């Protein structure tokens, strides 16, 4: 596995998950907290990252790792245009990252985020790096970041709130054992959709 084998000492694993703060609905307000994962302290340097699973995700503000493990890349490794940190959805194995939020039932919302292929050296050989995004019990779609490492693009998923607490979930679909390369995501937002024309198309591939 790429990061486990090469930089095991950089992985930090401690503690026990304790719950997720919930954002509340306000038209135009982002209902996702810690959208770019910047509230997580990550080691500096070209290969700076921190690994999270269910045992230590209380150290990752607002998010829960409900399956497998994920890595938070620092700004240098993530290569984001806005110099944000990013979540790699595949840590030592494919991971699932989630956050609870509170919309208004019956209102239409759009999830927006940026994604890119894994920037870890050697991961350019593993094309696809699929993952699924879902509003649990509501809408879902599978995504594949295109291009090469550091090619960040924006995408989104539209949904109508069916409950007053919903769960946003990102689930890696990388094949276990094949590699530890996975899609990167950052700048995650959920906002009420005031105008149909502003909604991105849901991409199913």
Short mmCIF file of C-alpha atoms in Angstrom, two decimals:
data_model
loop_
_atom_site.label_atom_id
_atom_site.label_comp_id
_atom_site.label_asym_id
_atom_site.label_seq_id
_atom_site.Cartn_x
_atom_site.Cartn_y
_atom_site.Cartn_z
CA UNK A 1 0.00 0.00 0.00
CA UNK A 2 1.50 3.28 -1.09
CA UNK A 3 1.49 5.46 2.02
CA UNK A 4 1.57 2.62 4.53
CA UNK A 5 4.64 1.10 2.92
CA UNK A 6 6.56 4.28 2.19
CA UNK A 7 5.66 6.62 5.01
CA UNK A 8 4.16 4.57 7.82
CA UNK A 9 5.64 6.87 10.43
CA UNK A 10 3.58 9.77 9.07
CA UNK A 11 0.24 8.09 9.84
CA UNK A 12 -1.24 9.26 13.16
CA UNK A 13 -3.81 6.99 14.78
CA UNK A 14 -5.30 7.67 18.26
CA UNK A 15 -8.55 7.90 20.27
CA UNK A 16 -12.20 7.03 19.71
CA UNK A 17 -14.90 8.69 17.54
CA UNK A 18 -17.34 10.74 19.61
CA UNK A 19 -19.96 12.26 17.28
CA UNK A 20 -20.48 14.91 14.61
CA UNK A 21 -21.60 18.52 15.01
CA UNK A 22 -24.58 19.42 12.83
CA UNK A 23 -25.02 22.59 10.80
CA UNK A 24 -28.48 24.18 10.55
CA UNK A 25 -30.31 25.42 7.45
CA UNK A 26 -30.17 29.04 6.34
CA UNK A 27 -30.75 29.98 2.69
CA UNK A 28 -27.38 30.49 0.99
CA UNK A 29 -25.47 29.36 4.06
CA UNK A 30 -23.13 26.40 3.73
CA UNK A 31 -24.46 23.57 5.89
CA UNK A 32 -21.15 21.67 5.83
CA UNK A 33 -18.53 22.43 8.46
CA UNK A 34 -14.76 22.08 7.91
CA UNK A 35 -15.42 22.09 4.16
CA UNK A 36 -11.78 22.01 3.09
CA UNK A 37 -10.49 19.91 5.99
CA UNK A 38 -8.30 22.80 7.13
CA UNK A 39 -9.19 22.27 10.81
CA UNK A 40 -7.12 19.10 10.82
CA UNK A 41 -3.45 19.52 11.80
CA UNK A 42 -1.37 17.79 9.12
CA UNK A 43 2.43 17.39 9.07
CA UNK A 44 4.23 19.82 6.70
CA UNK A 45 6.37 18.84 3.72
CA UNK A 46 5.98 17.33 0.27
CA UNK A 47 4.32 14.17 1.60
CA UNK A 48 2.44 15.56 4.59
CA UNK A 49 -0.75 13.73 5.47
CA UNK A 50 -2.64 12.37 8.47
CA UNK A 51 -4.64 9.15 8.51
CA UNK A 52 -8.06 8.82 10.14
CA UNK A 53 -10.32 5.88 10.86
CA UNK A 54 -13.09 5.22 13.39
CA UNK A 55 -10.55 5.15 16.23
CA UNK A 56 -9.35 8.74 15.85
CA UNK A 57 -11.87 10.63 13.73
CA UNK A 58 -12.80 12.72 16.78
CA UNK A 59 -9.63 14.61 15.83
CA UNK A 60 -11.14 15.42 12.41
CA UNK A 61 -13.63 18.21 13.20
CA UNK A 62 -17.21 17.75 11.92
CA UNK A 63 -16.54 14.55 9.92
CA UNK A 64 -16.83 10.85 10.78
CA UNK A 65 -14.99 7.93 9.18
CA UNK A 66 -17.66 5.24 9.20
CA UNK A 67 -15.74 2.58 7.27
CA UNK A 68 -12.10 1.92 6.36
CA UNK A 69 -9.69 4.86 6.55
CA UNK A 70 -9.06 8.17 4.80
CA UNK A 71 -6.07 10.52 4.62
CA UNK A 72 -6.04 14.31 4.92
CA UNK A 73 -3.39 15.74 2.59
CA UNK A 74 -1.68 19.02 3.40
CA UNK A 75 -1.81 21.91 0.94
CA UNK A 76 1.49 21.04 -0.71
CA UNK A 77 0.59 17.41 -1.37
CA UNK A 78 -3.03 18.12 -2.37
CA UNK A 79 -1.98 20.64 -5.07
CA UNK A 80 -5.29 22.50 -4.80
CA UNK A 81 -5.56 25.81 -6.71
CA UNK A 82 -6.84 27.57 -3.58
CA UNK A 83 -4.14 26.03 -1.35
CA UNK A 84 -6.69 24.04 0.67
CA UNK A 85 -6.14 20.72 2.33
CA UNK A 86 -7.99 17.74 0.85
CA UNK A 87 -9.34 14.34 1.87
CA UNK A 88 -8.10 11.22 0.11
CA UNK A 89 -11.00 8.77 0.27
CA UNK A 90 -8.66 5.77 0.30
CA UNK A 91 -6.25 5.50 3.22
CA UNK A 92 -4.85 2.09 4.10
CA UNK A 93 -8.05 0.75 2.52
CA UNK A 94 -11.13 2.30 0.87
CA UNK A 95 -12.84 4.65 3.31
CA UNK A 96 -16.24 6.24 3.87
CA UNK A 97 -16.43 9.82 5.14
CA UNK A 98 -19.68 11.36 6.40
CA UNK A 99 -21.16 14.46 8.00
CA UNK A 100 -24.64 15.15 9.39
CA UNK A 101 -26.41 18.42 8.56
CA UNK A 102 -29.87 19.89 9.12
CA UNK A 103 -31.80 21.10 6.06
CA UNK A 104 -35.44 22.18 5.77
CA UNK A 105 -37.65 19.27 4.69
CA UNK A 106 -39.04 19.78 1.18
CA UNK A 107 -36.44 22.38 0.18
CA UNK A 108 -34.11 21.75 -2.74
CA UNK A 109 -30.35 21.74 -2.11
CA UNK A 110 -27.16 21.17 -4.02
CA UNK A 111 -23.94 19.56 -2.79
CA UNK A 112 -20.89 21.02 -4.50
CA UNK A 113 -17.27 20.00 -4.14
CA UNK A 114 -13.98 19.79 -6.01
CA UNK A 115 -12.27 16.50 -6.84
CA UNK A 116 -9.04 15.32 -8.44
CA UNK A 117 -7.08 12.11 -8.96
CA UNK A 118 -4.67 11.12 -6.19
CA UNK A 119 -1.50 13.24 -6.16
CA UNK A 120 0.61 10.63 -4.38
CA UNK A 121 3.61 9.63 -6.58
CA UNK A 122 2.79 6.54 -8.64
CA UNK A 123 -0.99 6.90 -8.37
CA UNK A 124 -1.22 8.26 -11.90
CA UNK A 125 -0.94 4.62 -12.97
CA UNK A 126 -4.29 3.80 -11.36
CA UNK A 127 -7.00 5.36 -13.50
CA UNK A 128 -10.59 5.93 -12.46
CA UNK A 129 -10.39 6.14 -8.67
CA UNK A 130 -14.19 5.96 -8.40
CA UNK A 131 -16.25 6.98 -5.41
CA UNK A 132 -19.92 7.38 -4.54
CA UNK A 133 -21.55 10.47 -3.06
CA UNK A 134 -24.89 10.11 -1.34
CA UNK A 135 -27.42 11.86 0.77
CA UNK A 136 -28.14 8.69 2.73
CA UNK A 137 -31.65 7.39 2.00
CA UNK A 138 -32.13 10.07 -0.67
CA UNK A 139 -29.93 10.72 -3.74
CA UNK A 140 -26.63 9.13 -4.78
CA UNK A 141 -24.28 9.02 -7.76
CA UNK A 142 -20.86 7.62 -8.65
CA UNK A 143 -18.02 9.91 -9.72
CA UNK A 144 -14.62 9.53 -11.37
CA UNK A 145 -12.15 12.45 -11.24
CA UNK A 146 -10.65 13.04 -14.67
CA UNK A 147 -7.22 14.16 -15.82
CA UNK A 148 -3.97 13.77 -13.97
CA UNK A 149 -2.78 14.46 -10.41
CA UNK A 150 -3.61 18.03 -9.43
CA UNK A 151 -6.31 18.43 -12.11
CA UNK A 152 -9.04 19.78 -9.85
CA UNK A 153 -12.58 20.15 -11.22
CA UNK A 154 -15.91 21.08 -9.63
CA UNK A 155 -18.95 18.83 -9.58
CA UNK A 156 -22.19 18.42 -7.65
CA UNK A 157 -25.31 16.53 -6.64
CA UNK A 158 -28.80 17.95 -6.32
CA UNK A 159 -31.42 16.68 -3.88
CA UNK A 160 -34.65 17.54 -2.08
CA UNK A 161 -34.42 17.25 1.69
CA UNK A 162 -36.58 14.39 2.96
CA UNK A 163 -35.64 14.56 6.66
CA UNK A 164 -34.65 17.32 9.06
CA UNK A 165 -31.30 15.60 9.62
CA UNK A 166 -29.52 14.19 6.57
CA UNK A 167 -26.16 12.47 6.17
CA UNK A 168 -23.74 13.46 3.43
CA UNK A 169 -21.45 10.54 2.59
CA UNK A 170 -18.40 10.05 0.38
CA UNK A 171 -17.52 6.39 -0.15
CA UNK A 172 -14.38 5.22 -1.97
CA UNK A 173 -14.97 2.56 -4.61
CA UNK A 174 -11.27 1.84 -5.12
CA UNK A 175 -10.61 -1.90 -5.15
CA UNK A 176 -9.26 -3.20 -1.85
CA UNK A 177 -5.77 -4.67 -2.20
CA UNK A 178 -5.19 -3.23 -5.67
CA UNK A 179 -3.70 0.04 -4.47
CA UNK A 180 -4.10 2.69 -1.81
CA UNK A 181 -4.75 5.34 -4.44
CA UNK A 182 -8.06 7.15 -4.18
CA UNK A 183 -9.89 10.27 -5.28
CA UNK A 184 -9.23 13.57 -3.51
CA UNK A 185 -12.06 15.92 -2.48
CA UNK A 186 -12.16 19.41 -0.97
CA UNK A 187 -14.29 22.56 -0.71
CA UNK A 188 -17.49 20.65 0.11
CA UNK A 189 -20.66 22.74 0.43
CA UNK A 190 -24.39 22.12 0.84
CA UNK A 191 -26.59 25.11 0.08
CA UNK A 192 -30.27 25.69 -0.54
CA UNK A 193 -30.93 26.05 -4.25
CA UNK A 194 -32.79 29.31 -4.95
CA UNK A 195 -32.64 29.04 -8.74
CA UNK A 196 -32.94 25.87 -10.81
CA UNK A 197 -30.45 27.23 -13.32
CA UNK A 198 -27.70 27.19 -10.68
CA UNK A 199 -27.90 23.44 -10.11
CA UNK A 200 -25.05 21.35 -11.49
CA UNK A 201 -25.90 18.22 -13.43
CA UNK A 202 -25.70 14.97 -11.50
CA UNK A 203 -23.02 12.91 -13.16
CA UNK A 204 -23.50 9.14 -13.12
CA UNK A 205 -20.71 7.18 -14.69
#
